[in-house]
mmCIF file of C-alpha atoms in Angstrom:
data_model
loop_
_atom_site.group_PDB
_atom_site.id
_atom_site.type_symbol
_atom_site.label_atom_id
_atom_site.label_comp_id
_atom_site.label_asym_id
_atom_site.label_seq_id
_atom_site.Cartn_x
_atom_site.Cartn_y
_atom_site.Cartn_z
ATOM 1 C CA MET D 8 0.000 0.000 0.000
ATOM 2 C CA ALA D 9 1.419 3.386 -0.998
ATOM 3 C CA HIS D 10 1.185 6.176 1.563
ATOM 4 C CA SER D 11 0.645 9.758 0.499
ATOM 5 C CA GLY D 12 2.838 12.639 1.551
ATOM 6 C CA GLU D 13 6.060 13.196 -0.317
ATOM 7 C CA VAL D 14 9.180 13.734 1.773
ATOM 8 C CA THR D 15 10.678 17.026 0.625
ATOM 9 C CA LYS D 16 12.149 18.535 3.802
ATOM 10 C CA ALA D 17 15.230 17.649 5.813
ATOM 11 C CA VAL D 18 15.881 18.680 9.422
ATOM 12 C CA VAL D 19 19.511 18.711 10.578
ATOM 13 C CA PRO D 20 20.124 19.306 14.310
ATOM 14 C CA VAL D 21 23.530 20.946 14.774
ATOM 15 C CA ALA D 22 23.180 22.673 18.161
ATOM 16 C CA GLY D 23 25.446 20.307 20.107
ATOM 17 C CA LEU D 24 28.234 21.810 22.200
ATOM 18 C CA GLY D 25 30.959 19.546 20.784
ATOM 19 C CA THR D 26 32.610 19.100 24.184
ATOM 20 C CA ARG D 27 34.614 16.065 23.016
ATOM 21 C CA PHE D 28 36.544 18.337 20.656
ATOM 22 C CA LEU D 29 37.392 21.214 22.971
ATOM 23 C CA PRO D 30 39.242 23.533 22.650
ATOM 24 C CA ALA D 31 38.712 23.378 18.854
ATOM 25 C CA THR D 32 34.952 23.760 19.324
ATOM 26 C CA LYS D 33 35.234 26.752 21.652
ATOM 27 C CA VAL D 34 34.511 29.034 18.693
ATOM 28 C CA THR D 35 34.086 26.547 15.826
ATOM 29 C CA PRO D 36 30.946 24.380 15.821
ATOM 30 C CA LYS D 37 31.789 20.685 15.650
ATOM 31 C CA VAL D 38 29.936 20.189 12.356
ATOM 32 C CA MET D 39 32.150 22.875 10.817
ATOM 33 C CA MET D 40 35.326 20.893 11.448
ATOM 34 C CA PRO D 41 36.707 19.832 8.063
ATOM 35 C CA VAL D 42 36.780 16.276 6.792
ATOM 36 C CA VAL D 43 39.621 16.828 4.327
ATOM 37 C CA ASP D 44 38.462 20.125 2.783
ATOM 38 C CA LYS D 45 34.717 20.339 3.484
ATOM 39 C CA PRO D 46 32.999 20.763 6.839
ATOM 40 C CA ALA D 47 31.062 17.700 7.976
ATOM 41 C CA ILE D 48 27.760 19.564 7.713
ATOM 42 C CA GLN D 49 28.227 20.084 3.974
ATOM 43 C CA TYR D 50 28.470 16.333 3.381
ATOM 44 C CA VAL D 51 25.205 15.895 5.291
ATOM 45 C CA VAL D 52 23.350 18.555 3.296
ATOM 46 C CA GLU D 53 24.729 17.084 0.058
ATOM 47 C CA GLU D 54 23.320 13.702 1.087
ATOM 48 C CA ALA D 55 19.890 15.209 1.694
ATOM 49 C CA VAL D 56 19.955 16.920 -1.695
ATOM 50 C CA SER D 57 21.001 13.706 -3.466
ATOM 51 C CA ALA D 58 17.881 12.056 -2.008
ATOM 52 C CA GLY D 59 15.704 14.815 -3.462
ATOM 53 C CA LEU D 60 15.375 16.956 -0.324
ATOM 54 C CA THR D 61 16.197 20.529 -1.280
ATOM 55 C CA ASN D 62 14.402 22.210 1.642
ATOM 56 C CA VAL D 63 16.822 21.964 4.576
ATOM 57 C CA LEU D 64 16.281 23.320 8.091
ATOM 58 C CA LEU D 65 19.282 23.543 10.412
ATOM 59 C CA ILE D 66 18.540 23.533 14.152
ATOM 60 C CA THR D 67 21.345 25.709 15.476
ATOM 61 C CA GLY D 68 22.541 26.835 18.881
ATOM 62 C CA GLU D 69 24.049 29.962 20.356
ATOM 63 C CA GLY D 70 27.328 31.015 18.767
ATOM 64 C CA GLN D 71 26.865 28.948 15.599
ATOM 65 C CA GLN D 72 26.532 31.741 13.067
ATOM 66 C CA SER D 73 29.401 30.268 11.049
ATOM 67 C CA ILE D 74 27.179 27.314 10.093
ATOM 68 C CA CYS D 75 24.616 29.685 8.639
ATOM 69 C CA ASP D 76 27.341 31.723 6.930
ATOM 70 C CA HIS D 77 28.709 28.623 5.222
ATOM 71 C CA PHE D 78 25.488 28.228 3.232
ATOM 72 C CA GLU D 79 25.277 31.901 2.290
ATOM 73 C CA ARG D 80 27.102 33.748 -0.493
ATOM 74 C CA ALA D 81 30.531 35.169 0.374
ATOM 75 C CA LEU D 82 30.496 38.024 -2.121
ATOM 76 C CA GLY D 83 33.820 39.574 -1.133
ATOM 77 C CA LEU D 84 35.685 36.284 -1.315
ATOM 78 C CA GLU D 85 33.967 35.399 -4.592
ATOM 79 C CA ALA D 86 34.967 38.734 -6.115
ATOM 80 C CA SER D 87 38.569 38.230 -5.038
ATOM 81 C CA LEU D 88 38.731 34.730 -6.511
ATOM 82 C CA ALA D 89 37.073 35.882 -9.734
ATOM 83 C CA ALA D 90 39.583 38.737 -10.079
ATOM 84 C CA ARG D 91 42.422 36.243 -9.772
ATOM 85 C CA GLY D 92 40.857 33.933 -12.339
ATOM 86 C CA ASN D 93 40.680 31.068 -9.814
ATOM 87 C CA SER D 94 37.561 29.439 -11.237
ATOM 88 C CA LYS D 95 38.040 26.142 -9.372
ATOM 89 C CA ALA D 96 38.140 27.767 -5.943
ATOM 90 C CA LEU D 97 35.284 30.074 -6.936
ATOM 91 C CA ALA D 98 33.066 27.106 -7.793
ATOM 92 C CA GLU D 99 33.940 25.412 -4.509
ATOM 93 C CA VAL D 100 33.106 28.541 -2.514
ATOM 94 C CA ARG D 101 29.770 29.001 -4.274
ATOM 95 C CA ALA D 102 28.731 25.340 -4.060
ATOM 96 C CA PRO D 103 27.302 25.366 -0.488
ATOM 97 C CA SER D 104 25.023 28.329 -1.226
ATOM 98 C CA GLU D 105 23.712 26.633 -4.359
ATOM 99 C CA LEU D 106 22.949 23.239 -2.815
ATOM 100 C CA ALA D 107 19.493 23.820 -1.386
ATOM 101 C CA SER D 108 17.107 26.220 0.245
ATOM 102 C CA VAL D 109 18.684 26.323 3.708
ATOM 103 C CA SER D 110 16.991 27.975 6.668
ATOM 104 C CA TYR D 111 17.645 28.049 10.396
ATOM 105 C CA VAL D 112 15.881 27.786 13.734
ATOM 106 C CA LEU D 113 17.630 28.511 17.014
ATOM 107 C CA GLN D 114 17.336 25.892 19.764
ATOM 108 C CA ASP D 115 17.358 27.961 22.942
ATOM 109 C CA ALA D 116 19.086 25.300 25.071
ATOM 110 C CA PRO D 117 20.579 21.828 24.511
ATOM 111 C CA ARG D 118 17.603 19.823 25.765
ATOM 112 C CA GLY D 119 18.091 16.696 23.688
ATOM 113 C CA LEU D 120 17.581 15.461 20.152
ATOM 114 C CA GLY D 121 13.835 15.148 20.650
ATOM 115 C CA HIS D 122 13.594 18.808 21.603
ATOM 116 C CA ALA D 123 15.766 19.799 18.633
ATOM 117 C CA VAL D 124 13.432 17.956 16.251
ATOM 118 C CA TYR D 125 10.399 19.536 17.932
ATOM 119 C CA CYS D 126 11.888 22.957 17.125
ATOM 120 C CA ALA D 127 11.181 22.130 13.454
ATOM 121 C CA ALA D 128 7.415 21.717 13.931
ATOM 122 C CA ASP D 129 6.370 25.081 12.485
ATOM 123 C CA HIS D 130 8.686 24.706 9.496
ATOM 124 C CA VAL D 131 7.672 21.130 8.686
ATOM 125 C CA GLY D 132 3.940 21.433 9.311
ATOM 126 C CA ASP D 133 1.810 18.394 8.518
ATOM 127 C CA GLU D 134 4.351 16.669 6.271
ATOM 128 C CA PRO D 135 6.704 13.724 6.650
ATOM 129 C CA PHE D 136 10.317 14.794 6.880
ATOM 130 C CA ALA D 137 13.839 13.426 7.177
ATOM 131 C CA VAL D 138 16.216 13.980 10.094
ATOM 132 C CA LEU D 139 19.958 13.751 9.483
ATOM 133 C CA LEU D 140 22.499 13.962 12.284
ATOM 134 C CA GLY D 141 25.737 15.734 11.552
ATOM 135 C CA ASP D 142 27.854 13.172 13.448
ATOM 136 C CA ASP D 143 27.055 10.428 10.940
ATOM 137 C CA LEU D 144 28.290 10.550 7.366
ATOM 138 C CA ILE D 145 26.906 7.947 4.963
ATOM 139 C CA ASP D 146 28.804 6.929 1.846
ATOM 140 C CA GLU D 147 27.258 8.676 -1.138
ATOM 141 C CA ASN D 148 27.065 5.409 -3.084
ATOM 142 C CA ASP D 149 24.921 3.610 -0.483
ATOM 143 C CA HIS D 150 21.747 5.720 -0.949
ATOM 144 C CA LEU D 151 20.437 4.982 2.545
ATOM 145 C CA LEU D 152 18.126 7.979 2.758
ATOM 146 C CA ALA D 153 16.487 7.229 -0.588
ATOM 147 C CA ARG D 154 15.819 3.671 0.628
ATOM 148 C CA MET D 155 14.249 5.009 3.813
ATOM 149 C CA ILE D 156 12.000 7.382 1.882
ATOM 150 C CA ALA D 157 10.858 4.502 -0.323
ATOM 151 C CA THR D 158 10.131 2.469 2.816
ATOM 152 C CA ARG D 159 8.011 5.281 4.237
ATOM 153 C CA LYS D 160 6.096 5.446 0.945
ATOM 154 C CA ARG D 161 5.248 1.750 1.135
ATOM 155 C CA PHE D 162 4.637 1.241 4.860
ATOM 156 C CA GLY D 163 3.754 4.706 6.174
ATOM 157 C CA GLY D 164 4.620 5.811 9.688
ATOM 158 C CA SER D 165 8.232 6.583 10.555
ATOM 159 C CA VAL D 166 11.431 4.893 9.416
ATOM 160 C CA ILE D 167 14.757 4.544 11.213
ATOM 161 C CA ALA D 168 18.149 3.350 10.029
ATOM 162 C CA LEU D 169 19.563 0.362 11.930
ATOM 163 C CA MET D 170 23.119 -0.936 11.904
ATOM 164 C CA GLU D 171 24.545 -4.010 13.619
ATOM 165 C CA VAL D 172 27.441 -3.339 16.015
ATOM 166 C CA PRO D 173 29.518 -5.294 18.545
ATOM 167 C CA SER D 174 27.995 -5.602 22.003
ATOM 168 C CA ASP D 175 30.451 -3.155 23.572
ATOM 169 C CA GLN D 176 29.045 -0.306 21.471
ATOM 170 C CA ILE D 177 25.363 -0.784 22.226
ATOM 171 C CA SER D 178 25.213 1.363 25.362
ATOM 172 C CA SER D 179 26.149 4.464 23.337
ATOM 173 C CA TYR D 180 23.084 4.329 21.079
ATOM 174 C CA GLY D 181 19.386 3.684 20.855
ATOM 175 C CA CYS D 182 18.716 -0.028 20.300
ATOM 176 C CA ALA D 183 15.803 -1.732 18.513
ATOM 177 C CA ALA D 184 13.737 -4.878 18.789
ATOM 178 C CA PHE D 185 11.990 -5.855 15.577
ATOM 179 C CA LYS D 186 10.332 -8.525 13.486
ATOM 180 C CA PRO D 187 10.805 -9.263 9.769
ATOM 181 C CA THR D 188 8.677 -8.058 6.877
ATOM 182 C CA ASP D 189 8.456 -9.491 3.372
ATOM 183 C CA GLU D 190 11.487 -7.374 2.375
ATOM 184 C CA ALA D 191 14.860 -8.681 3.516
ATOM 185 C CA ASP D 192 16.282 -5.310 4.569
ATOM 186 C CA ILE D 193 13.084 -3.895 6.110
ATOM 187 C CA VAL D 194 11.852 -4.751 9.610
ATOM 188 C CA ALA D 195 8.896 -3.713 11.743
ATOM 189 C CA VAL D 196 10.164 -2.130 14.956
ATOM 190 C CA THR D 197 8.470 -3.434 18.107
ATOM 191 C CA ASP D 198 10.498 -1.633 20.769
ATOM 192 C CA LEU D 199 13.255 0.956 21.198
ATOM 193 C CA ILE D 200 15.534 1.563 24.191
ATOM 194 C CA GLU D 201 17.824 4.561 24.507
ATOM 195 C CA LYS D 202 21.415 3.621 25.462
ATOM 196 C CA PRO D 203 20.634 0.356 27.262
ATOM 197 C CA HIS D 204 23.120 -1.667 29.256
ATOM 198 C CA VAL D 205 24.266 -4.565 27.111
ATOM 199 C CA SER D 206 22.356 -6.987 29.360
ATOM 200 C CA GLU D 207 19.105 -5.116 28.620
ATOM 201 C CA ALA D 208 19.606 -4.632 24.885
ATOM 202 C CA PRO D 209 17.004 -6.406 22.739
ATOM 203 C CA SER D 210 19.437 -6.782 19.826
ATOM 204 C CA ASN D 211 22.787 -5.629 18.463
ATOM 205 C CA TRP D 212 21.085 -3.297 15.988
ATOM 206 C CA ILE D 213 21.504 0.358 16.898
ATOM 207 C CA VAL D 214 19.732 3.443 15.595
ATOM 208 C CA ILE D 215 22.113 5.558 13.509
ATOM 209 C CA GLY D 216 21.656 9.181 12.549
ATOM 210 C CA ARG D 217 19.055 8.948 9.783
ATOM 211 C CA TYR D 218 15.292 9.095 10.300
ATOM 212 C CA VAL D 219 12.187 9.662 8.224
ATOM 213 C CA CYS D 220 9.499 10.878 10.593
ATOM 214 C CA ASP D 221 5.758 11.064 10.286
ATOM 215 C CA PRO D 222 4.458 14.479 11.429
ATOM 216 C CA ALA D 223 2.667 12.633 14.249
ATOM 217 C CA ILE D 224 6.034 12.688 15.998
ATOM 218 C CA PHE D 225 5.465 16.321 16.998
ATOM 219 C CA SER D 226 2.395 15.655 19.145
ATOM 220 C CA VAL D 227 4.254 12.789 20.803
ATOM 221 C CA LEU D 228 7.360 14.900 21.449
ATOM 222 C CA ARG D 229 5.177 17.589 22.986
ATOM 223 C CA ASN D 230 4.225 15.105 25.707
ATOM 224 C CA THR D 231 7.496 13.183 26.011
ATOM 225 C CA PRO D 232 9.177 13.750 29.390
ATOM 226 C CA PRO D 233 12.948 13.972 29.748
ATOM 227 C CA GLY D 234 14.559 10.555 29.597
ATOM 228 C CA ARG D 235 18.143 9.334 29.508
ATOM 229 C CA GLY D 236 20.537 12.104 30.583
ATOM 230 C CA GLY D 237 17.640 14.353 31.559
ATOM 231 C CA GLU D 238 17.023 15.172 27.900
ATOM 232 C CA ILE D 239 14.014 14.751 25.628
ATOM 233 C CA GLN D 240 14.938 11.725 23.542
ATOM 234 C CA LEU D 241 13.748 11.191 19.977
ATOM 235 C CA THR D 242 14.125 7.451 20.620
ATOM 236 C CA ASP D 243 11.491 7.621 23.366
ATOM 237 C CA ALA D 244 9.008 9.396 21.085
ATOM 238 C CA LEU D 245 9.599 6.892 18.290
ATOM 239 C CA ARG D 246 9.053 4.068 20.759
ATOM 240 C CA THR D 247 5.621 5.514 21.524
ATOM 241 C CA LEU D 248 4.788 5.421 17.822
ATOM 242 C CA ALA D 249 6.288 1.957 17.404
ATOM 243 C CA ILE D 250 4.068 0.398 20.051
ATOM 244 C CA ALA D 251 0.992 2.529 19.267
ATOM 245 C CA ASP D 252 -2.225 0.728 18.517
ATOM 246 C CA ARG D 253 -3.090 1.343 14.882
ATOM 247 C CA ASP D 254 -6.672 2.094 15.928
ATOM 248 C CA SER D 255 -5.553 4.875 18.269
ATOM 249 C CA CYS D 256 -2.898 6.225 15.912
ATOM 250 C CA PRO D 257 -3.934 5.080 12.412
ATOM 251 C CA ASP D 258 -1.930 7.608 10.405
ATOM 252 C CA GLY D 259 1.252 8.341 12.285
ATOM 253 C CA GLY D 260 1.762 5.082 14.145
ATOM 254 C CA GLY D 261 4.154 2.341 13.254
ATOM 255 C CA VAL D 262 7.925 2.434 12.871
ATOM 256 C CA HIS D 263 9.961 0.450 10.365
ATOM 257 C CA GLY D 264 13.691 0.024 10.161
ATOM 258 C CA VAL D 265 16.076 -0.255 7.243
ATOM 259 C CA LEU D 266 18.867 -2.714 8.045
ATOM 260 C CA PHE D 267 21.890 -0.819 6.801
ATOM 261 C CA ARG D 268 25.016 -2.778 5.915
ATOM 262 C CA GLY D 269 26.785 -0.019 4.025
ATOM 263 C CA ARG D 270 29.468 2.479 4.932
ATOM 264 C CA ARG D 271 28.901 4.816 7.844
ATOM 265 C CA TYR D 272 31.540 7.250 9.054
ATOM 266 C CA ASP D 273 31.301 8.512 12.619
ATOM 267 C CA THR D 274 32.679 11.979 13.388
ATOM 268 C CA GLY D 275 31.352 12.171 16.935
ATOM 269 C CA ASN D 276 34.600 11.415 18.750
ATOM 270 C CA LYS D 277 38.286 12.012 18.108
ATOM 271 C CA GLN D 278 39.297 8.488 17.122
ATOM 272 C CA ASP D 279 36.443 8.040 14.647
ATOM 273 C CA PHE D 280 36.886 11.557 13.298
ATOM 274 C CA LEU D 281 40.529 10.805 12.496
ATOM 275 C CA ARG D 282 39.603 7.473 10.871
ATOM 276 C CA THR D 283 36.936 9.188 8.781
ATOM 277 C CA THR D 284 39.346 11.861 7.591
ATOM 278 C CA VAL D 285 41.933 9.262 6.555
ATOM 279 C CA GLU D 286 39.331 7.120 4.761
ATOM 280 C CA PHE D 287 37.927 10.106 2.889
ATOM 281 C CA ALA D 288 41.427 11.218 1.881
ATOM 282 C CA CYS D 289 42.266 7.724 0.616
ATOM 283 C CA SER D 290 39.106 7.667 -1.500
ATOM 284 C CA ARG D 291 39.808 11.011 -3.185
ATOM 285 C CA PRO D 292 41.310 10.611 -6.700
ATOM 286 C CA ASP D 293 43.028 13.987 -6.391
ATOM 287 C CA LEU D 294 44.762 13.005 -3.139
ATOM 288 C CA ALA D 295 45.098 9.232 -3.028
ATOM 289 C CA ASP D 296 48.065 8.840 -5.385
ATOM 290 C CA GLU D 297 50.296 10.865 -3.087
ATOM 291 C CA PHE D 298 48.602 10.385 0.264
ATOM 292 C CA ILE D 299 48.378 6.574 0.365
ATOM 293 C CA PRO D 300 52.094 5.926 -0.366
ATOM 294 C CA TRP D 301 53.024 8.562 2.214
ATOM 295 C CA LEU D 302 50.688 6.979 4.766
ATOM 296 C CA ARG D 303 52.170 3.517 4.185
ATOM 297 C CA GLU D 304 55.686 4.871 4.506
ATOM 298 C CA TYR D 305 54.817 6.754 7.676
ATOM 299 C CA LEU D 306 53.189 3.706 9.280
ATOM 300 C CA ASP D 307 56.294 1.651 8.521
ATOM 301 C CA THR D 308 58.339 4.089 10.626
ATOM 302 C CA LEU D 309 56.216 3.539 13.711
ATOM 303 C CA PRO D 310 57.385 1.087 16.374
#
């Protein structure tokens, strides 16, 4: 059964304090830290656009004007590059402002991912929408978001991305219980637990930073109390929809998961950020020929 309501809007919460990267994030938002030569947030917006979502809302925090500036024109810099005839750099500088229609809403305090998503209610209205977290970068060839949008179109409700991880990682994420559907990579979610102890986890499949949400999520978030860490958790609101009786919530109820076995790059901590940067550099045709031999030679010098 096809469900109406095209997904055209993306919500990207970026208001985190980035405390794991201090002092770099004292004045530079974490999502503006470069992965090779583009800030992480640009990769995320590019992913949304590649899935057909050209209306992007960034949920920002205090002191994050540089994120907004990145997606605006830099007329002085453009004029300088044009005068020098540097067309390559000029195109790169203009690219972020030409990606999508990007707007911003200020989250007044870091009260959790659920609260950040709720800040998008007026912008989204009564439409399904995608949520992309800036900590997670998905390989552009894996098309995860497009698959999730197609899943929403078939099954309705909300859709989350699930990835299998070793047991020692489970307590850092939301974790899902589910049952199969008639599609091998799609499951029906029956329960969600935010950051469970490994002994309480219903599976080794964690929720990663991609969601397609039914607008019913807003009324649930409005009544969701603070959960883990004293914050309003999106996982808790999605759990309410996952276990909702279809009779009591016929339109917005139900949560499905896409079992993702592709390439996800975490930039949320220092070790993973460094790994991501190296992997991206090694995959770049303009860098790999020189960078990979240097990297091998450098590693051979280490004890």
